[in-house]
XYZ file of C-alpha atoms in Angstrom:
114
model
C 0.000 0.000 0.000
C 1.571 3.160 -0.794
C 1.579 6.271 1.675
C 2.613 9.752 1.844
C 3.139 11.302 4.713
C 3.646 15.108 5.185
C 5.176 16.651 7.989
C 6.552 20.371 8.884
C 3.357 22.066 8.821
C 2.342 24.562 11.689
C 2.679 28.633 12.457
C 4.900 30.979 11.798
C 5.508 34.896 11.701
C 5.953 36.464 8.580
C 9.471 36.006 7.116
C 9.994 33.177 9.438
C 10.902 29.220 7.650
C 9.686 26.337 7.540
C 11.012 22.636 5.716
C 7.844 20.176 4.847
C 8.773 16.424 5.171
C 6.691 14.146 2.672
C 7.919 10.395 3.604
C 6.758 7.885 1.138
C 6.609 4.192 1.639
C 5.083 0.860 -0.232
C 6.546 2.967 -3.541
C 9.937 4.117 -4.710
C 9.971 7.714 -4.828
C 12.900 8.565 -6.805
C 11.114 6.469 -9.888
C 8.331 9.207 -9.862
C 8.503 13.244 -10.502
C 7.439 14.958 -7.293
C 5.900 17.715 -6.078
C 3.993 19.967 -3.448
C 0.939 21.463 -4.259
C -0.978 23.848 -1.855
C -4.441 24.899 -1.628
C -5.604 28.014 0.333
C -9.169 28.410 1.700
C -12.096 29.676 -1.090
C -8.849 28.810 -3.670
C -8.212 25.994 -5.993
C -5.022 24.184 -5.548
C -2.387 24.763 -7.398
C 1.316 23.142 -7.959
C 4.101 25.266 -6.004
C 7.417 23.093 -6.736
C 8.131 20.156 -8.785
C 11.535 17.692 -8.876
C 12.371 15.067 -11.634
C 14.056 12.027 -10.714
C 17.429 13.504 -12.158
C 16.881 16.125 -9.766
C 15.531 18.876 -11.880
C 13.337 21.551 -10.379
C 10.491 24.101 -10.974
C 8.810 26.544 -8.803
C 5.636 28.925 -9.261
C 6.962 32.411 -9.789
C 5.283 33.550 -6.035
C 8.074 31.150 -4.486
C 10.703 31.300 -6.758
C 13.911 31.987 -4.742
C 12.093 31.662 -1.691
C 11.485 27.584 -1.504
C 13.499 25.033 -2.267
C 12.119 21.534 -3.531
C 14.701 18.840 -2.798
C 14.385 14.867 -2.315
C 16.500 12.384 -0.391
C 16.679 9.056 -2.298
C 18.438 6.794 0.445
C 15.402 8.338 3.210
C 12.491 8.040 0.428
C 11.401 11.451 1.234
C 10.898 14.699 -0.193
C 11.140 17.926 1.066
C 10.065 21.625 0.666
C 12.447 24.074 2.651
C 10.518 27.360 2.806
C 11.790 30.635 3.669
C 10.691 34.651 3.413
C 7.618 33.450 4.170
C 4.218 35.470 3.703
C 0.940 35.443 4.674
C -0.444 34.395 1.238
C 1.424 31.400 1.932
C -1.170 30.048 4.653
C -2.679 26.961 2.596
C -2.850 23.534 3.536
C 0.242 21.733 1.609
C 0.079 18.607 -0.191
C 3.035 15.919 -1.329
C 2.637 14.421 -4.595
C 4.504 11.510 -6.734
C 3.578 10.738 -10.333
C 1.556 13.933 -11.526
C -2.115 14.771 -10.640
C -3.615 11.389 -11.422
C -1.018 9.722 -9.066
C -0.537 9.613 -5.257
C -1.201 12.099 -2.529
C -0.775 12.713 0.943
C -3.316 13.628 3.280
C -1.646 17.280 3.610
C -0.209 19.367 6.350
C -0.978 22.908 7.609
C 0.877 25.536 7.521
C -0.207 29.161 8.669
C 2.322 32.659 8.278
C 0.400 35.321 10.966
C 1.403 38.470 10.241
């Protein structure tokens, strides 16, 4: 059975960091792009990072140079180091493997009070 499992989430003050855990297991997570989506309330959700399995990465220009997207093959994890961060960033985040029509985890909150 495959699971992701974020962790990180929680509040912070504006310009304060955070790093988002997404642990996979029953799947090999360096076969499969991966990314972190968010979705703030009354918003649709929409894809803030992305990392191919040779490593290459893409961010939404609102995070650009402000988040990293990174993945640890050995730990079968991926990770979203956030920094700068702003209160349009509240939204609940979501770890993803294999595109939109593949697996999700269950999401983790995360809340920048200003």
């Amino acid at each position: 059975q495959v699971q992701l499992v974020e962790s990180g989430g929680g509040l912070v003050q504006v310009g304060g960091s955070l790093r988002l855990s997404c642990a996979a297991s029953g799947i090999r997570a360096s076969f499969y792009a991966a990314g972190w989506y968010r979705q703030a309330p009354g918003k649709e959700r929409e894809l803030v990072a992305t990392i191919t399995p040779r490593g290459s990465t893409d961010y939404t220009d609102s995070v650009k140079g402000r988040f990293t997207i990174s993945r640890d093959n050995a730990e079968n994890t991926v990770y979203l180091q956030m920094s700068s961060l702003k209160p349009e960033d509240t939204a609940i985040y979501y770890c993803n493997l294999g595109g939109v029509h593949g697996y999700w985890g269950q999401g983790t909150q995360v809340t920048v009070s200003s």
